[in-house]
Amino acid sequence: MSTRRSRQSSTGASRITDDQIIQLLSKLQQLLPELTNRRTNKASASKVLQETCNYVRSLHREVDDLSDRLSQLLSTIDAGSPEASIVRSLIM
Amino acid sequence: MKSIIIVKLDDVIDCSTVDVLFLIIDLNLQESKMHDSSQLKKEFIKKWVQGLQICCSSKRQMSILERKRNIKLSADIALASAKNATTSWSKALISEAKKDREKNILVDNLLGHESKFMGAHQKVTSHNRIRSKKILRRSCGIGKRIKKMGYRRSDSPTCIAKRLVKKRTQVLKRLVPGGESMDEFSIITEALDYILSLRVQVDVMKNIVNATNLLN
């Protein structure tokens, strides 16, 4: 039963939303830092997807790196300084 | 830009935590070009700072690694929770965190009553069952196709392009939380939103790291 439903929806979706997929890919392309410098129509679907994956991975790495730096900063704050009390009331 | 931060923070030593937060948010907003993300930024900052106060304020000494894990987890949960269950990736992120024994307690503390609505364990297992049936059926079909067609199909450029797109889509599915059970259309819409949200997360974290750095 679920296969019949999914088959119907997949063929229905491919008939109606091919253009939508192309539109979505161009929207995605505008977000990517690597591909916005060139003219918008040049990048192929596989290139857009590849750059998307690379961008998501780099964003993950940035979050990881920033968490690292923040944890180091928070652990080295002098306990008694007035600045520490600001940060402590803010974050800790 | 840096001096402005110092002066403003000095002025508001007496103000409440939330006021200082919104000051940092205002500085963020002035830099951001996308107006849609301002609401998300406010929600994320609010929830992340609450989360940090919950998981980083323990009196015992935490190792740097443990503190980092808490910071990262509270940031991810805050980001997903700020979406208010409007996207699949945010729901998947929270339910994946709840599966991990160590993280589950922290997630419940961070989200409070919200976490009861976010648990999607049953949905995921039924997806897995449907997926494994589909995989079995597909593998049977592919075997027959290879015997019939031989190697002629792989020469066509459109087939190569399609295979590339398929390959990249699979990689993207693994990167976006909950992507494994999404169809082609959804994975692209979810990836769009996920990238915008990740950018918000990185922006806010950068600003807080810089502010903390200046205070040191």
Short mmCIF file of C-alpha atoms in Angstrom, two decimals:
data_model
loop_
_atom_site.label_atom_id
_atom_site.label_comp_id
_atom_site.label_asym_id
_atom_site.label_seq_id
_atom_site.Cartn_x
_atom_site.Cartn_y
_atom_site.Cartn_z
CA MET A 1 0.00 0.00 0.00
CA SER A 2 2.72 2.43 0.94
CA THR A 3 4.56 1.63 -2.30
CA ARG A 4 1.52 2.35 -4.42
CA ARG A 5 1.13 5.70 -2.67
CA SER A 6 4.80 6.56 -2.96
CA ARG A 7 4.92 5.53 -6.64
CA GLN A 8 1.96 7.75 -7.40
CA SER A 9 3.38 10.70 -5.52
CA SER A 10 6.82 10.30 -7.11
CA THR A 11 5.49 10.22 -10.69
CA GLY A 12 3.06 13.03 -9.87
CA ALA A 13 5.83 15.08 -8.33
CA SER A 14 8.23 14.56 -11.24
CA ARG A 15 5.59 15.74 -13.71
CA ILE A 16 4.60 18.85 -11.80
CA THR A 17 7.69 20.02 -9.99
CA ASP A 18 10.65 19.66 -12.37
CA ASP A 19 10.61 23.42 -12.84
CA GLN A 20 10.32 23.90 -9.11
CA ILE A 21 13.37 21.74 -8.59
CA ILE A 22 15.30 23.88 -11.07
CA GLN A 23 14.12 27.01 -9.25
CA LEU A 24 15.16 25.56 -5.90
CA LEU A 25 18.58 24.67 -7.24
CA SER A 26 19.08 28.22 -8.47
CA LYS A 27 18.04 29.55 -5.05
CA LEU A 28 20.55 27.19 -3.48
CA GLN A 29 23.19 28.38 -5.89
CA GLN A 30 22.67 31.98 -4.76
CA LEU A 31 23.48 30.97 -1.20
CA LEU A 32 26.73 29.27 -2.02
CA PRO A 33 29.80 31.48 -1.69
CA GLU A 34 31.74 29.64 -4.42
CA LEU A 35 29.13 29.95 -7.13
CA THR A 36 27.66 33.43 -6.69
CA ASN A 37 30.56 35.14 -8.44
CA ARG A 38 29.77 33.58 -11.79
CA ARG A 39 26.66 34.15 -13.88
CA THR A 40 23.74 32.30 -12.36
CA ASN A 41 22.92 29.93 -15.21
CA LYS A 42 26.32 28.38 -15.59
CA ALA A 43 26.39 25.82 -12.78
CA SER A 44 25.03 22.34 -13.37
CA ALA A 45 22.84 20.51 -10.86
CA SER A 46 25.61 18.20 -9.75
CA LYS A 47 27.98 21.14 -9.25
CA VAL A 48 25.40 22.98 -7.14
CA LEU A 49 24.83 19.87 -5.04
CA GLN A 50 28.55 19.31 -4.63
CA GLU A 51 29.14 22.89 -3.51
CA THR A 52 26.17 22.61 -1.15
CA CYS A 53 27.73 19.59 0.52
CA ASN A 54 31.09 21.35 0.80
CA TYR A 55 29.46 24.46 2.25
CA VAL A 56 27.46 22.48 4.85
CA ARG A 57 30.63 20.65 5.87
CA SER A 58 32.55 23.93 6.23
CA LEU A 59 29.74 25.44 8.32
CA HIS A 60 29.81 22.36 10.58
CA ARG A 61 33.56 22.79 10.98
CA GLU A 62 33.14 26.48 11.84
CA VAL A 63 30.59 25.67 14.53
CA ASP A 64 32.91 23.07 15.96
CA ASP A 65 35.87 25.45 15.90
CA LEU A 66 33.88 28.27 17.52
CA SER A 67 32.65 25.93 20.28
CA ASP A 68 36.28 25.00 20.90
CA ARG A 69 37.38 28.63 21.19
CA LEU A 70 34.47 29.57 23.41
CA SER A 71 35.11 26.70 25.81
CA GLN A 72 38.79 27.66 26.03
CA LEU A 73 37.91 31.31 26.64
CA LEU A 74 35.38 30.48 29.31
CA SER A 75 37.81 28.24 31.15
CA THR A 76 40.56 30.88 31.22
CA ILE A 77 38.53 33.78 32.57
CA ASP A 78 39.95 35.13 35.80
CA ALA A 79 37.54 34.32 38.57
CA GLY A 80 37.55 37.69 40.30
CA SER A 81 37.68 40.27 37.52
CA PRO A 82 34.65 42.48 36.85
CA GLU A 83 34.62 41.37 33.22
CA ALA A 84 34.25 37.79 34.35
CA SER A 85 31.10 38.65 36.25
CA ILE A 86 29.59 40.13 33.10
CA VAL A 87 30.39 37.02 31.08
CA ARG A 88 29.26 34.80 33.87
CA SER A 89 25.92 36.49 34.17
CA LEU A 90 25.60 36.36 30.39
CA ILE A 91 26.57 32.84 29.63
CA MET A 92 27.31 30.85 32.72
CA MET B 1 33.20 48.01 15.59
CA LYS B 2 35.17 46.50 18.46
CA SER B 3 35.27 49.74 20.47
CA ILE B 4 31.54 50.13 20.13
CA ILE B 5 31.06 46.75 21.74
CA ILE B 6 33.26 47.63 24.74
CA VAL B 7 31.58 50.96 25.41
CA LYS B 8 28.11 49.56 25.16
CA LEU B 9 28.83 46.66 27.46
CA ASP B 10 30.30 49.04 30.05
CA ASP B 11 27.16 51.12 29.94
CA VAL B 12 24.91 48.20 30.68
CA ILE B 13 26.64 46.52 33.60
CA ASP B 14 23.59 47.26 35.69
CA CYS B 15 21.08 46.05 33.11
CA SER B 16 19.67 42.62 33.05
CA THR B 17 21.15 39.78 31.06
CA VAL B 18 18.41 39.95 28.47
CA ASP B 19 19.07 43.62 27.77
CA VAL B 20 22.72 42.94 27.04
CA LEU B 21 21.67 40.07 24.83
CA PHE B 22 19.43 42.26 22.76
CA LEU B 23 22.22 44.76 22.47
CA ILE B 24 24.43 42.10 20.94
CA ILE B 25 21.53 41.10 18.70
CA ASP B 26 21.19 44.69 17.48
CA LEU B 27 24.87 44.75 16.60
CA ASN B 28 24.32 41.49 14.75
CA LEU B 29 21.34 42.84 12.85
CA GLN B 30 23.21 45.84 11.60
CA GLU B 31 25.63 43.51 9.89
CA SER B 32 23.15 41.02 8.52
CA LYS B 33 21.63 41.55 5.12
CA MET B 34 18.88 38.97 5.36
CA HIS B 35 15.91 40.31 7.29
CA ASP B 36 14.20 36.94 7.55
CA SER B 37 16.91 35.64 9.79
CA SER B 38 16.59 38.34 12.46
CA GLN B 39 13.69 36.58 14.16
CA LEU B 40 15.61 33.31 14.10
CA LYS B 41 18.68 35.05 15.54
CA LYS B 42 16.71 36.44 18.49
CA GLU B 43 15.14 33.07 19.25
CA PHE B 44 18.46 31.27 18.89
CA ILE B 45 20.37 33.67 21.14
CA LYS B 46 17.68 33.53 23.81
CA LYS B 47 17.54 29.75 23.81
CA TRP B 48 21.28 29.23 23.54
CA VAL B 49 22.10 31.49 26.45
CA GLN B 50 19.45 29.72 28.54
CA GLY B 51 20.99 26.42 27.54
CA LEU B 52 24.52 27.55 28.39
CA GLN B 53 23.35 28.68 31.81
CA ILE B 54 21.89 25.24 32.37
CA CYS B 55 24.79 23.12 31.21
CA CYS B 56 27.86 25.27 31.85
CA SER B 57 27.04 26.62 35.28
CA SER B 58 27.81 23.50 37.29
CA LYS B 59 30.04 24.18 40.24
CA ARG B 60 32.39 21.30 39.58
CA GLN B 61 35.34 21.81 37.28
CA MET B 62 34.57 20.73 33.71
CA SER B 63 37.28 19.66 31.32
CA ILE B 64 37.66 21.84 28.24
CA LEU B 65 36.38 18.98 26.06
CA GLU B 66 33.30 18.49 28.20
CA ARG B 67 32.54 22.18 28.22
CA LYS B 68 32.98 22.30 24.46
CA ARG B 69 30.57 19.40 24.00
CA ASN B 70 28.01 21.15 26.18
CA ILE B 71 28.44 24.42 24.30
CA LYS B 72 28.05 22.72 20.93
CA LEU B 73 25.08 20.63 22.00
CA SER B 74 23.23 23.56 23.53
CA ALA B 75 23.91 25.60 20.38
CA ASP B 76 22.57 22.85 18.09
CA ILE B 77 19.51 22.19 20.24
CA ALA B 78 18.83 25.92 20.57
CA LEU B 79 19.02 26.32 16.78
CA ALA B 80 16.69 23.41 16.12
CA SER B 81 14.27 24.45 18.83
CA ALA B 82 14.17 28.04 17.54
CA LYS B 83 12.60 26.68 14.35
CA ASN B 84 9.58 25.60 16.41
CA ALA B 85 9.11 22.27 14.62
CA THR B 86 8.49 23.96 11.27
CA THR B 87 11.20 22.03 9.42
CA SER B 88 12.08 18.34 9.18
CA TRP B 89 15.78 18.81 9.89
CA SER B 90 15.12 20.57 13.19
CA LYS B 91 12.82 17.80 14.38
CA ALA B 92 15.31 15.16 13.25
CA LEU B 93 18.20 16.90 14.99
CA ILE B 94 16.37 16.93 18.31
CA SER B 95 15.16 13.34 18.08
CA GLU B 96 18.67 12.16 17.13
CA ALA B 97 20.07 13.94 20.19
CA LYS B 98 17.46 12.33 22.40
CA LYS B 99 18.53 8.86 21.23
CA ASP B 100 22.00 9.31 22.71
CA ARG B 101 21.99 8.38 26.39
CA GLU B 102 24.42 11.05 27.51
CA LYS B 103 22.72 13.78 25.54
CA ASN B 104 19.15 12.80 26.36
CA ILE B 105 19.24 14.15 29.91
CA LEU B 106 20.74 17.42 28.75
CA VAL B 107 18.20 17.78 25.93
CA ASP B 108 15.33 17.26 28.36
CA ASN B 109 16.80 19.91 30.65
CA LEU B 110 17.30 22.33 27.79
CA LEU B 111 13.91 21.94 26.21
CA GLY B 112 11.74 21.24 29.24
CA HIS B 113 8.17 20.53 28.30
CA GLU B 114 8.88 21.01 24.59
CA SER B 115 10.88 17.78 24.40
CA LYS B 116 7.77 15.65 24.77
CA PHE B 117 6.49 16.86 21.38
CA MET B 118 9.81 16.50 19.66
CA GLY B 119 10.34 12.79 20.27
CA ALA B 120 9.93 11.09 16.94
CA HIS B 121 11.35 7.65 17.67
CA GLN B 122 8.44 5.71 16.23
CA LYS B 123 8.33 7.65 13.00
CA VAL B 124 12.00 6.95 12.38
CA THR B 125 11.69 3.19 12.86
CA SER B 126 8.77 2.93 10.46
CA HIS B 127 10.78 4.93 7.93
CA ASN B 128 13.58 2.40 8.30
CA ARG B 129 11.18 -0.47 7.63
CA ILE B 130 9.82 1.18 4.49
CA ARG B 131 13.35 2.07 3.38
CA SER B 132 14.65 -1.47 3.75
CA LYS B 133 11.75 -2.82 1.69
CA LYS B 134 12.45 -0.26 -1.01
CA ILE B 135 16.16 -1.09 -0.98
CA LEU B 136 15.39 -4.82 -1.41
CA ARG B 137 13.03 -4.15 -4.30
CA ARG B 138 15.46 -1.77 -5.96
CA SER B 139 18.36 -4.20 -5.68
CA CYS B 140 16.28 -6.96 -7.30
CA GLY B 141 15.31 -4.64 -10.13
CA ILE B 142 18.88 -3.45 -10.72
CA GLY B 143 20.14 -7.02 -11.01
CA LYS B 144 17.66 -7.74 -13.80
CA ARG B 145 18.46 -4.46 -15.55
CA ILE B 146 22.20 -5.09 -15.56
CA LYS B 147 21.70 -8.52 -17.12
CA LYS B 148 19.52 -7.11 -19.90
CA MET B 149 21.22 -3.82 -20.76
CA GLY B 150 24.85 -4.70 -20.27
CA TYR B 151 27.02 -1.58 -20.47
CA ARG B 152 25.16 0.39 -23.14
CA ARG B 153 23.20 2.57 -20.69
CA SER B 154 26.21 3.97 -18.89
CA ASP B 155 27.60 5.63 -22.07
CA SER B 156 24.86 8.24 -22.42
CA PRO B 157 25.90 11.65 -21.01
CA THR B 158 22.47 12.24 -19.48
CA CYS B 159 22.78 8.97 -17.60
CA ILE B 160 26.20 9.96 -16.31
CA ALA B 161 24.82 13.34 -15.24
CA LYS B 162 21.89 11.64 -13.54
CA ARG B 163 24.20 9.28 -11.71
CA LEU B 164 26.35 12.20 -10.53
CA VAL B 165 23.31 14.08 -9.27
CA LYS B 166 22.14 10.93 -7.52
CA LYS B 167 25.53 10.48 -5.89
CA ARG B 168 25.72 14.08 -4.68
CA THR B 169 22.15 13.93 -3.40
CA GLN B 170 23.05 10.88 -1.32
CA VAL B 171 25.98 12.77 0.22
CA LEU B 172 23.78 15.76 0.97
CA LYS B 173 21.21 13.48 2.58
CA ARG B 174 23.83 12.29 5.04
CA LEU B 175 24.84 15.86 5.92
CA VAL B 176 21.41 17.28 6.63
CA PRO B 177 19.83 15.88 9.82
CA GLY B 178 17.02 13.51 8.97
CA GLY B 179 17.93 13.65 5.30
CA GLU B 180 18.06 9.88 4.75
CA SER B 181 14.29 9.58 4.60
CA MET B 182 13.65 12.59 2.36
CA ASP B 183 12.79 12.63 -1.32
CA GLU B 184 14.65 14.75 -3.87
CA PHE B 185 12.40 17.79 -3.55
CA SER B 186 12.41 17.86 0.25
CA ILE B 187 16.14 17.42 0.62
CA ILE B 188 16.76 20.55 -1.44
CA THR B 189 14.21 22.68 0.45
CA GLU B 190 15.50 21.36 3.78
CA ALA B 191 19.10 21.98 2.75
CA LEU B 192 18.22 25.58 1.85
CA ASP B 193 16.72 26.23 5.24
CA TYR B 194 19.46 24.29 7.03
CA ILE B 195 22.18 26.39 5.41
CA LEU B 196 20.42 29.65 6.35
CA SER B 197 20.04 28.46 9.94
CA LEU B 198 23.64 27.28 10.17
CA ARG B 199 24.76 30.70 9.00
CA VAL B 200 22.74 32.31 11.80
CA GLN B 201 24.36 29.94 14.27
CA VAL B 202 27.86 30.73 13.05
CA ASP B 203 27.21 34.50 13.05
CA VAL B 204 25.94 34.54 16.61
CA MET B 205 28.67 32.25 17.91
CA LYS B 206 31.34 34.40 16.23
CA ASN B 207 29.99 37.53 17.85
CA ILE B 208 29.82 35.97 21.30
CA VAL B 209 33.34 34.57 20.96
CA ASN B 210 34.62 38.00 19.90
CA ALA B 211 32.81 39.72 22.76
CA THR B 212 34.16 37.22 25.28
CA ASN B 213 37.62 37.62 23.79
CA LEU B 214 37.48 41.38 24.21
CA LEU B 215 36.43 41.07 27.81
CA ASN B 216 39.34 38.79 28.61
#
